[in-house]
Amino acid sequence: MRPSSELELAEMIRGARRPLFIRGGGTRVVARAAGDILETGGLSGITLYEPGALTLVAQAGTPVADVEAVLAAENQRLAFEVPDMRGLLGRHGTSTIGGVVADNASGPRRVQVGACRDSLIGVRLVDGQGMVIKNGGRVMKNVTGYDLVKLVAGSRGTLGVLSEVSFKLQAKPEAEATLRATGLVPAEALTALRRALGSPYDISGAAHLDAASAGGASQTLIRIEGLAGSVAYRAAELTRLLGDCEIIHGQLSAEIWHRVRDVAPFVDRPGAVWRLSVTPSKAMEVPSALTKAGVAHESIWDWGGGRLWLLVQGAVTPLIRAAVIGIGHATLIRPNAETLRKDGLAQEAPAIATLTAGLRAAFDPRGILNTAEA
């Protein structure tokens, strides 16, 4: 099924007699849901763009590349830095803007501007009963009841099928620079990242690649963006704060962060890939548990330690699950031969699971939207 309008989408969902697997471009799907495929790619096109107001509205099936091209022509961008997971997952589809919202896909700039949901100002969607729901609009505002704009981001199609999304935008900066320190062990690197993020120098990226993922000496990376004079001043001050660093400018800096954003060091590498969201001060606990157990692994820390990517050999699901209790949660992004995909689905705390079930019952009482396969 591939609706070409919101009306067709609503009719298809109302008439569904089996579960539906909601798919945009198929580039971010971690686990295949049960049911008939319902594609949103037919809902495509930018319906409103006001560069002066830094506002864009697009249908959910619009390719991300189309959105980024239109914005680039006006020297603007989506602030949250959309990751491209096709290389990591071995996919060849076309990423859609609705899929980005459904996954709350957010890159390294989250430490400065927040996640995708923080740039999202309005949504239209069709719930599990075929009803069209609208929330938010072209300006930021408070709402009563559900803050559906924030709720839908990251819900992965379980509350409704997006038909249209609205964003606040960001002007592209005049300059950017990356400070790179080499050879730091993870504990030293994470301390340096937290020190930089706690400084007044407006950091827009804070990441660390361990020696294995960096392909040699480890790399500790800090990004700053803005007016050229401001970037130069902040780079000098951060060097004094953190010690000896190489400073990389312009396109070379951007390429470094594209690799972090897309988890490029793990592309075409054997092993399971796990994505963890953890308390930054506890970011060492999972790799330490793997090391203690003698499990080969490589690590990439983003968001100052709050986002941890692991490339792991062997079947280690119970070990990772135990290590994240109380400090965060883990999702298996790419399985290996020893790890079943369903073993890695993010597990919720009992209270959160109860809340999630209640929300799904309210928006999809028939339970037909992106129901997990048994």
GROMACS .gro file of C-alpha atoms in nm:
model
  374
    1MET     CA    1   0.000   0.000   0.000
    2ARG     CA    2   0.130   0.342  -0.096
    3PRO     CA    3  -0.113   0.630  -0.038
    4SER     CA    4  -0.063   0.953  -0.232
    5SER     CA    5  -0.268   1.174   0.000
    6GLU     CA    6  -0.358   1.204   0.366
    7LEU     CA    7  -0.717   1.112   0.278
    8GLU     CA    8  -0.603   0.787   0.112
    9LEU     CA    9  -0.382   0.713   0.411
   10ALA     CA   10  -0.672   0.752   0.651
   11GLU     CA   11  -0.895   0.531   0.436
   12MET     CA   12  -0.632   0.257   0.418
   13ILE     CA   13  -0.584   0.252   0.794
   14ARG     CA   14  -0.958   0.254   0.862
   15GLY     CA   15  -1.003  -0.036   0.623
   16ALA     CA   16  -0.710  -0.242   0.750
   17ARG     CA   17  -0.801  -0.588   0.877
   18ARG     CA   18  -0.446  -0.699   0.948
   19PRO     CA   19  -0.150  -0.532   1.124
   20LEU     CA   20   0.042  -0.272   0.923
   21PHE     CA   21   0.417  -0.233   0.893
   22ILE     CA   22   0.478   0.141   0.844
   23ARG     CA   23   0.776   0.222   0.623
   24GLY     CA   24   0.919   0.545   0.488
   25GLY     CA   25   1.234   0.480   0.288
   26GLY     CA   26   1.328   0.167   0.483
   27THR     CA   27   1.668   0.314   0.579
   28ARG     CA   28   1.626   0.323   0.959
   29VAL     CA   29   1.424   0.010   1.036
   30VAL     CA   30   1.587  -0.193   1.314
   31ALA     CA   31   1.325  -0.470   1.348
   32ARG     CA   32   1.063  -0.573   1.091
   33ALA     CA   33   0.712  -0.524   1.231
   34ALA     CA   34   0.432  -0.768   1.157
   35GLY     CA   35   0.173  -0.714   0.887
   36ASP     CA   36   0.115  -0.561   0.545
   37ILE     CA   37   0.360  -0.293   0.430
   38LEU     CA   38   0.224   0.063   0.420
   39GLU     CA   39   0.471   0.300   0.254
   40THR     CA   40   0.461   0.677   0.307
   41GLY     CA   41   0.683   0.767   0.011
   42GLY     CA   42   0.380   0.875  -0.192
   43LEU     CA   43   0.318   1.162   0.052
   44SER     CA   44   0.596   1.380  -0.083
   45GLY     CA   45   0.670   1.747  -0.130
   46ILE     CA   46   0.756   2.064   0.060
   47THR     CA   47   0.427   2.244   0.125
   48LEU     CA   48   0.564   2.561   0.288
   49TYR     CA   49   0.909   2.715   0.318
   50GLU     CA   50   0.963   3.062   0.465
   51PRO     CA   51   1.337   3.128   0.486
   52GLY     CA   52   1.286   3.459   0.665
   53ALA     CA   53   1.083   3.288   0.936
   54LEU     CA   54   1.319   2.988   0.951
   55THR     CA   55   1.021   2.757   0.901
   56LEU     CA   56   0.961   2.455   0.676
   57VAL     CA   57   0.660   2.225   0.634
   58ALA     CA   58   0.690   1.902   0.434
   59GLN     CA   59   0.487   1.589   0.370
   60ALA     CA   60   0.621   1.291   0.560
   61GLY     CA   61   0.743   1.095   0.257
   62THR     CA   62   0.961   1.378   0.126
   63PRO     CA   63   1.322   1.261   0.078
   64VAL     CA   64   1.560   1.412   0.332
   65ALA     CA   65   1.799   1.493   0.046
   66ASP     CA   66   1.531   1.712  -0.117
   67VAL     CA   67   1.474   1.901   0.207
   68GLU     CA   68   1.846   1.954   0.263
   69ALA     CA   69   1.898   2.075  -0.095
   70VAL     CA   70   1.622   2.336  -0.064
   71LEU     CA   71   1.760   2.458   0.267
   72ALA     CA   72   2.119   2.468   0.140
   73ALA     CA   73   2.015   2.705  -0.139
   74GLU     CA   74   1.917   2.955   0.134
   75ASN     CA   75   2.221   2.876   0.352
   76GLN     CA   76   2.001   2.707   0.613
   77ARG     CA   77   1.984   2.359   0.766
   78LEU     CA   78   1.803   2.121   1.000
   79ALA     CA   79   1.983   2.198   1.324
   80PHE     CA   80   1.981   1.845   1.465
   81GLU     CA   81   2.212   1.698   1.198
   82VAL     CA   82   2.027   1.401   1.044
   83PRO     CA   83   2.228   1.075   1.062
   84ASP     CA   84   2.252   0.856   0.752
   85MET     CA   85   2.231   0.493   0.870
   86ARG     CA   86   2.233   0.329   0.526
   87GLY     CA   87   2.600   0.236   0.534
   88LEU     CA   88   2.585   0.094   0.886
   89LEU     CA   89   2.269  -0.107   0.816
   90GLY     CA   90   2.353  -0.204   0.458
   91ARG     CA   91   2.045  -0.030   0.314
   92HIS     CA   92   1.998   0.141  -0.022
   93GLY     CA   93   1.665   0.320   0.017
   94THR     CA   94   1.582   0.689   0.027
   95SER     CA   95   1.558   0.839   0.373
   96THR     CA   96   1.234   1.033   0.431
   97ILE     CA   97   1.173   1.326   0.663
   98GLY     CA   98   0.886   1.141   0.832
   99GLY     CA   99   1.116   0.849   0.904
  100VAL     CA  100   1.363   1.089   1.066
  101VAL     CA  101   1.089   1.217   1.298
  102ALA     CA  102   0.953   0.869   1.372
  103ASP     CA  103   1.302   0.763   1.484
  104ASN     CA  104   1.384   1.099   1.649
  105ALA     CA  105   1.710   1.063   1.455
  106SER     CA  106   1.961   1.310   1.595
  107GLY     CA  107   2.330   1.367   1.529
  108PRO     CA  108   2.627   1.508   1.722
  109ARG     CA  109   2.480   1.860   1.744
  110ARG     CA  110   2.227   1.735   1.998
  111VAL     CA  111   2.458   1.854   2.276
  112GLN     CA  112   2.392   2.212   2.160
  113VAL     CA  113   2.046   2.228   2.000
  114GLY     CA  114   1.868   1.919   2.128
  115ALA     CA  115   1.721   1.626   1.938
  116CYS     CA  116   1.500   1.615   1.630
  117ARG     CA  117   1.191   1.660   1.854
  118ASP     CA  118   1.331   1.993   1.975
  119SER     CA  119   1.326   2.135   1.621
  120LEU     CA  120   0.983   1.989   1.544
  121ILE     CA  121   0.702   2.244   1.580
  122GLY     CA  122   0.403   2.069   1.423
  123VAL     CA  123   0.276   1.733   1.298
  124ARG     CA  124  -0.019   1.584   1.116
  125LEU     CA  125  -0.078   1.211   1.150
  126VAL     CA  126  -0.339   0.940   1.112
  127ASP     CA  127  -0.400   0.726   1.421
  128GLY     CA  128  -0.483   0.356   1.436
  129GLN     CA  129  -0.853   0.424   1.385
  130GLY     CA  130  -0.798   0.626   1.067
  131MET     CA  131  -0.856   0.964   1.231
  132VAL     CA  132  -0.648   1.266   1.123
  133ILE     CA  133  -0.484   1.448   1.413
  134LYS     CA  134  -0.303   1.783   1.401
  135ASN     CA  135  -0.085   1.929   1.675
  136GLY     CA  136   0.142   2.233   1.686
  137GLY     CA  137   0.188   2.467   1.396
  138ARG     CA  138   0.430   2.705   1.230
  139VAL     CA  139   0.547   2.867   1.556
  140MET     CA  140   0.655   2.727   1.890
  141LYS     CA  141   0.375   2.733   2.146
  142ASN     CA  142   0.248   2.556   2.455
  143VAL     CA  143  -0.042   2.313   2.421
  144THR     CA  144  -0.277   2.148   2.664
  145GLY     CA  145  -0.321   1.773   2.695
  146TYR     CA  146  -0.070   1.560   2.504
  147ASP     CA  147   0.229   1.744   2.360
  148LEU     CA  148   0.186   1.529   2.053
  149VAL     CA  149   0.470   1.696   1.865
  150LYS     CA  150   0.720   1.569   2.122
  151LEU     CA  151   0.535   1.242   2.181
  152VAL     CA  152   0.533   1.130   1.819
  153ALA     CA  153   0.906   1.191   1.767
  154GLY     CA  154   1.072   0.858   1.841
  155SER     CA  155   0.745   0.660   1.855
  156ARG     CA  156   0.844   0.468   1.538
  157GLY     CA  157   0.496   0.460   1.391
  158THR     CA  158   0.330   0.296   1.692
  159LEU     CA  159   0.099   0.591   1.772
  160GLY     CA  160   0.008   0.695   1.421
  161VAL     CA  161   0.135   0.740   1.066
  162LEU     CA  162   0.284   1.082   1.001
  163SER     CA  163   0.152   1.269   0.701
  164GLU     CA  164   0.313   1.612   0.750
  165VAL     CA  165   0.585   1.763   0.970
  166SER     CA  166   0.691   2.122   1.046
  167PHE     CA  167   1.035   2.239   1.161
  168LYS     CA  168   1.210   2.545   1.289
  169LEU     CA  169   1.539   2.584   1.101
  170GLN     CA  170   1.888   2.715   1.164
  171ALA     CA  171   2.114   2.937   0.954
  172LYS     CA  172   2.440   2.773   0.854
  173PRO     CA  173   2.736   2.917   1.047
  174GLU     CA  174   3.011   3.117   0.882
  175ALA     CA  175   3.284   2.887   1.013
  176GLU     CA  176   3.347   2.568   1.205
  177ALA     CA  177   3.650   2.409   1.366
  178THR     CA  178   3.728   2.081   1.541
  179LEU     CA  179   3.980   2.042   1.819
  180ARG     CA  180   4.133   1.694   1.804
  181ALA     CA  181   4.341   1.535   2.078
  182THR     CA  182   4.500   1.197   2.011
  183GLY     CA  183   4.601   0.913   2.236
  184LEU     CA  184   4.374   0.979   2.535
  185VAL     CA  185   4.235   0.675   2.715
  186PRO     CA  186   3.853   0.679   2.740
  187ALA     CA  187   3.839   0.798   3.103
  188GLU     CA  188   4.066   1.094   3.023
  189ALA     CA  189   3.874   1.170   2.704
  190LEU     CA  190   3.531   1.170   2.870
  191THR     CA  191   3.663   1.403   3.142
  192ALA     CA  192   3.789   1.639   2.871
  193LEU     CA  193   3.456   1.629   2.689
  194ARG     CA  194   3.263   1.713   3.004
  195ARG     CA  195   3.504   1.995   3.083
  196ALA     CA  196   3.451   2.142   2.734
  197LEU     CA  197   3.073   2.108   2.755
  198GLY     CA  198   3.080   2.280   3.095
  199SER     CA  199   3.274   2.575   2.954
  200PRO     CA  200   3.113   2.894   2.815
  201TYR     CA  201   3.242   2.823   2.465
  202ASP     CA  202   2.922   2.688   2.304
  203ILE     CA  203   3.029   2.339   2.196
  204SER     CA  204   2.833   2.182   1.905
  205GLY     CA  205   2.999   1.840   1.908
  206ALA     CA  206   3.179   1.631   2.171
  207ALA     CA  207   3.289   1.278   2.080
  208HIS     CA  208   3.560   1.018   2.140
  209LEU     CA  209   3.669   0.726   1.922
  210ASP     CA  210   3.873   0.461   2.099
  211ALA     CA  211   4.196   0.344   1.939
  212ALA     CA  212   4.036   0.047   1.763
  213SER     CA  213   3.749   0.245   1.606
  214ALA     CA  214   3.986   0.529   1.512
  215GLY     CA  215   4.214   0.284   1.332
  216GLY     CA  216   4.521   0.375   1.536
  217ALA     CA  217   4.553   0.631   1.814
  218SER     CA  218   4.229   0.732   1.983
  219GLN     CA  219   4.066   1.061   1.881
  220THR     CA  220   3.890   1.304   2.115
  221LEU     CA  221   3.687   1.558   1.918
  222ILE     CA  222   3.531   1.892   2.012
  223ARG     CA  223   3.348   2.109   1.756
  224ILE     CA  224   3.268   2.481   1.762
  225GLU     CA  225   3.069   2.678   1.502
  226GLY     CA  226   2.972   3.041   1.441
  227LEU     CA  227   3.128   3.363   1.315
  228ALA     CA  228   3.489   3.320   1.208
  229GLY     CA  229   3.629   3.552   1.473
  230SER     CA  230   3.429   3.382   1.748
  231VAL     CA  231   3.540   3.036   1.635
  232ALA     CA  232   3.906   3.141   1.637
  233TYR     CA  233   3.875   3.291   1.987
  234ARG     CA  234   3.693   2.989   2.132
  235ALA     CA  235   3.939   2.745   1.973
  236ALA     CA  236   4.228   2.926   2.139
  237GLU     CA  237   4.052   2.933   2.477
  238LEU     CA  238   3.960   2.565   2.460
  239THR     CA  239   4.320   2.476   2.373
  240ARG     CA  240   4.432   2.655   2.690
  241LEU     CA  241   4.159   2.475   2.888
  242LEU     CA  242   4.217   2.124   2.754
  243GLY     CA  243   4.583   2.117   2.659
  244ASP     CA  244   4.755   2.048   2.329
  245CYS     CA  245   4.504   1.993   2.044
  246GLU     CA  246   4.519   1.993   1.667
  247ILE     CA  247   4.270   2.241   1.517
  248ILE     CA  248   4.094   2.139   1.194
  249HIS     CA  249   3.883   2.387   0.997
  250GLY     CA  250   3.610   2.400   0.735
  251GLN     CA  251   3.523   2.101   0.517
  252LEU     CA  252   3.780   1.874   0.680
  253SER     CA  253   3.610   1.941   1.014
  254ALA     CA  254   3.268   1.870   0.862
  255GLU     CA  255   3.391   1.536   0.723
  256ILE     CA  256   3.509   1.427   1.068
  257TRP     CA  257   3.161   1.483   1.210
  258HIS     CA  258   2.989   1.311   0.918
  259ARG     CA  259   3.185   1.000   1.015
  260VAL     CA  260   3.082   1.031   1.379
  261ARG     CA  261   2.720   1.105   1.284
  262ASP     CA  262   2.691   0.803   1.055
  263VAL     CA  263   2.899   0.565   1.275
  264ALA     CA  264   3.124   0.521   0.971
  265PRO     CA  265   3.405   0.334   1.156
  266PHE     CA  266   3.169   0.036   1.202
  267VAL     CA  267   3.046   0.020   0.841
  268ASP     CA  268   3.133  -0.308   0.665
  269ARG     CA  269   3.292  -0.443   0.981
  270PRO     CA  270   3.196  -0.783   1.129
  271GLY     CA  271   3.017  -0.788   1.463
  272ALA     CA  272   2.696  -0.670   1.626
  273VAL     CA  273   2.638  -0.296   1.663
  274TRP     CA  274   2.468  -0.170   1.979
  275ARG     CA  275   2.342   0.183   2.046
  276LEU     CA  276   2.327   0.286   2.410
  277SER     CA  277   2.184   0.597   2.575
  278VAL     CA  278   2.349   0.634   2.914
  279THR     CA  279   2.420   0.882   3.189
  280PRO     CA  280   2.741   1.052   3.064
  281SER     CA  281   2.916   1.016   3.399
  282LYS     CA  282   2.851   0.639   3.379
  283ALA     CA  283   2.960   0.602   3.017
  284MET     CA  284   3.255   0.376   3.100
  285GLU     CA  285   3.054   0.111   3.284
  286VAL     CA  286   2.939  -0.095   2.984
  287PRO     CA  287   3.277  -0.108   2.803
  288SER     CA  288   3.441  -0.186   3.138
  289ALA     CA  289   3.201  -0.478   3.189
  290LEU     CA  290   3.280  -0.610   2.841
  291THR     CA  291   3.654  -0.581   2.903
  292LYS     CA  292   3.625  -0.757   3.237
  293ALA     CA  293   3.435  -1.041   3.068
  294GLY     CA  294   3.700  -1.071   2.797
  295VAL     CA  295   3.463  -0.962   2.516
  296ALA     CA  296   3.626  -0.798   2.213
  297HIS     CA  297   3.466  -0.464   2.135
  298GLU     CA  298   3.519  -0.115   1.994
  299SER     CA  299   3.359   0.204   2.124
  300ILE     CA  300   3.246   0.542   1.993
  301TRP     CA  301   3.115   0.795   2.244
  302ASP     CA  302   2.902   1.087   2.120
  303TRP     CA  303   2.703   1.357   2.302
  304GLY     CA  304   2.981   1.395   2.559
  305GLY     CA  305   2.941   1.030   2.659
  306GLY     CA  306   2.561   1.011   2.656
  307ARG     CA  307   2.542   0.817   2.328
  308LEU     CA  308   2.760   0.507   2.311
  309TRP     CA  309   2.806   0.294   2.001
  310LEU     CA  310   2.958  -0.052   2.047
  311LEU     CA  311   3.088  -0.298   1.790
  312VAL     CA  312   3.087  -0.632   1.971
  313GLN     CA  313   3.188  -0.986   1.880
  314GLY     CA  314   2.987  -1.284   2.004
  315ALA     CA  315   2.653  -1.315   2.185
  316VAL     CA  316   2.656  -1.066   2.473
  317THR     CA  317   2.294  -0.956   2.510
  318PRO     CA  318   2.258  -1.056   2.880
  319LEU     CA  319   2.587  -0.887   2.967
  320ILE     CA  320   2.494  -0.558   2.801
  321ARG     CA  321   2.143  -0.568   2.947
  322ALA     CA  322   2.282  -0.615   3.297
  323ALA     CA  323   2.542  -0.341   3.252
  324VAL     CA  324   2.289  -0.071   3.150
  325ILE     CA  325   2.047  -0.128   3.439
  326GLY     CA  326   2.006   0.199   3.622
  327ILE     CA  327   2.221   0.404   3.384
  328GLY     CA  328   2.032   0.393   3.053
  329HIS     CA  329   1.906   0.157   2.783
  330ALA     CA  330   2.045  -0.037   2.490
  331THR     CA  331   1.918  -0.117   2.140
  332LEU     CA  332   2.065  -0.371   1.901
  333ILE     CA  333   2.101  -0.181   1.575
  334ARG     CA  334   2.271  -0.449   1.368
  335PRO     CA  335   2.285  -0.815   1.477
  336ASN     CA  336   2.560  -1.064   1.409
  337ALA     CA  337   2.531  -1.441   1.360
  338GLU     CA  338   2.531  -1.505   1.736
  339THR     CA  339   2.270  -1.243   1.825
  340LEU     CA  340   1.901  -1.257   1.739
  341ARG     CA  341   1.759  -0.922   1.633
  342LYS     CA  342   1.468  -0.951   1.878
  343ASP     CA  343   1.718  -0.996   2.163
  344GLY     CA  344   1.829  -0.639   2.119
  345LEU     CA  345   1.500  -0.450   2.120
  346ALA     CA  346   1.517  -0.172   2.380
  347GLN     CA  347   1.363  -0.286   2.707
  348GLU     CA  348   1.163  -0.036   2.911
  349ALA     CA  349   1.140  -0.006   3.286
  350PRO     CA  350   0.805  -0.140   3.416
  351ALA     CA  351   0.662   0.208   3.485
  352ILE     CA  352   0.760   0.332   3.138
  353ALA     CA  353   0.624   0.015   2.975
  354THR     CA  354   0.288   0.071   3.146
  355LEU     CA  355   0.278   0.431   3.023
  356THR     CA  356   0.373   0.323   2.670
  357ALA     CA  357   0.101   0.059   2.664
  358GLY     CA  358  -0.156   0.315   2.775
  359LEU     CA  359  -0.056   0.559   2.502
  360ARG     CA  360  -0.066   0.290   2.235
  361ALA     CA  361  -0.412   0.185   2.353
  362ALA     CA  362  -0.532   0.545   2.327
  363PHE     CA  363  -0.394   0.611   1.977
  364ASP     CA  364  -0.415   0.259   1.830
  365PRO     CA  365  -0.683   0.063   2.018
  366ARG     CA  366  -0.684  -0.211   1.753
  367GLY     CA  367  -0.309  -0.264   1.794
  368ILE     CA  368  -0.237  -0.266   1.420
  369LEU     CA  369   0.045  -0.011   1.383
  370ASN     CA  370   0.402  -0.145   1.381
  371THR     CA  371   0.328  -0.439   1.608
  372ALA     CA  372   0.646  -0.635   1.680
  373GLU     CA  373   0.673  -0.977   1.517
  374ALA     CA  374   0.663  -1.274   1.753
   0.00000   0.00000   0.00000
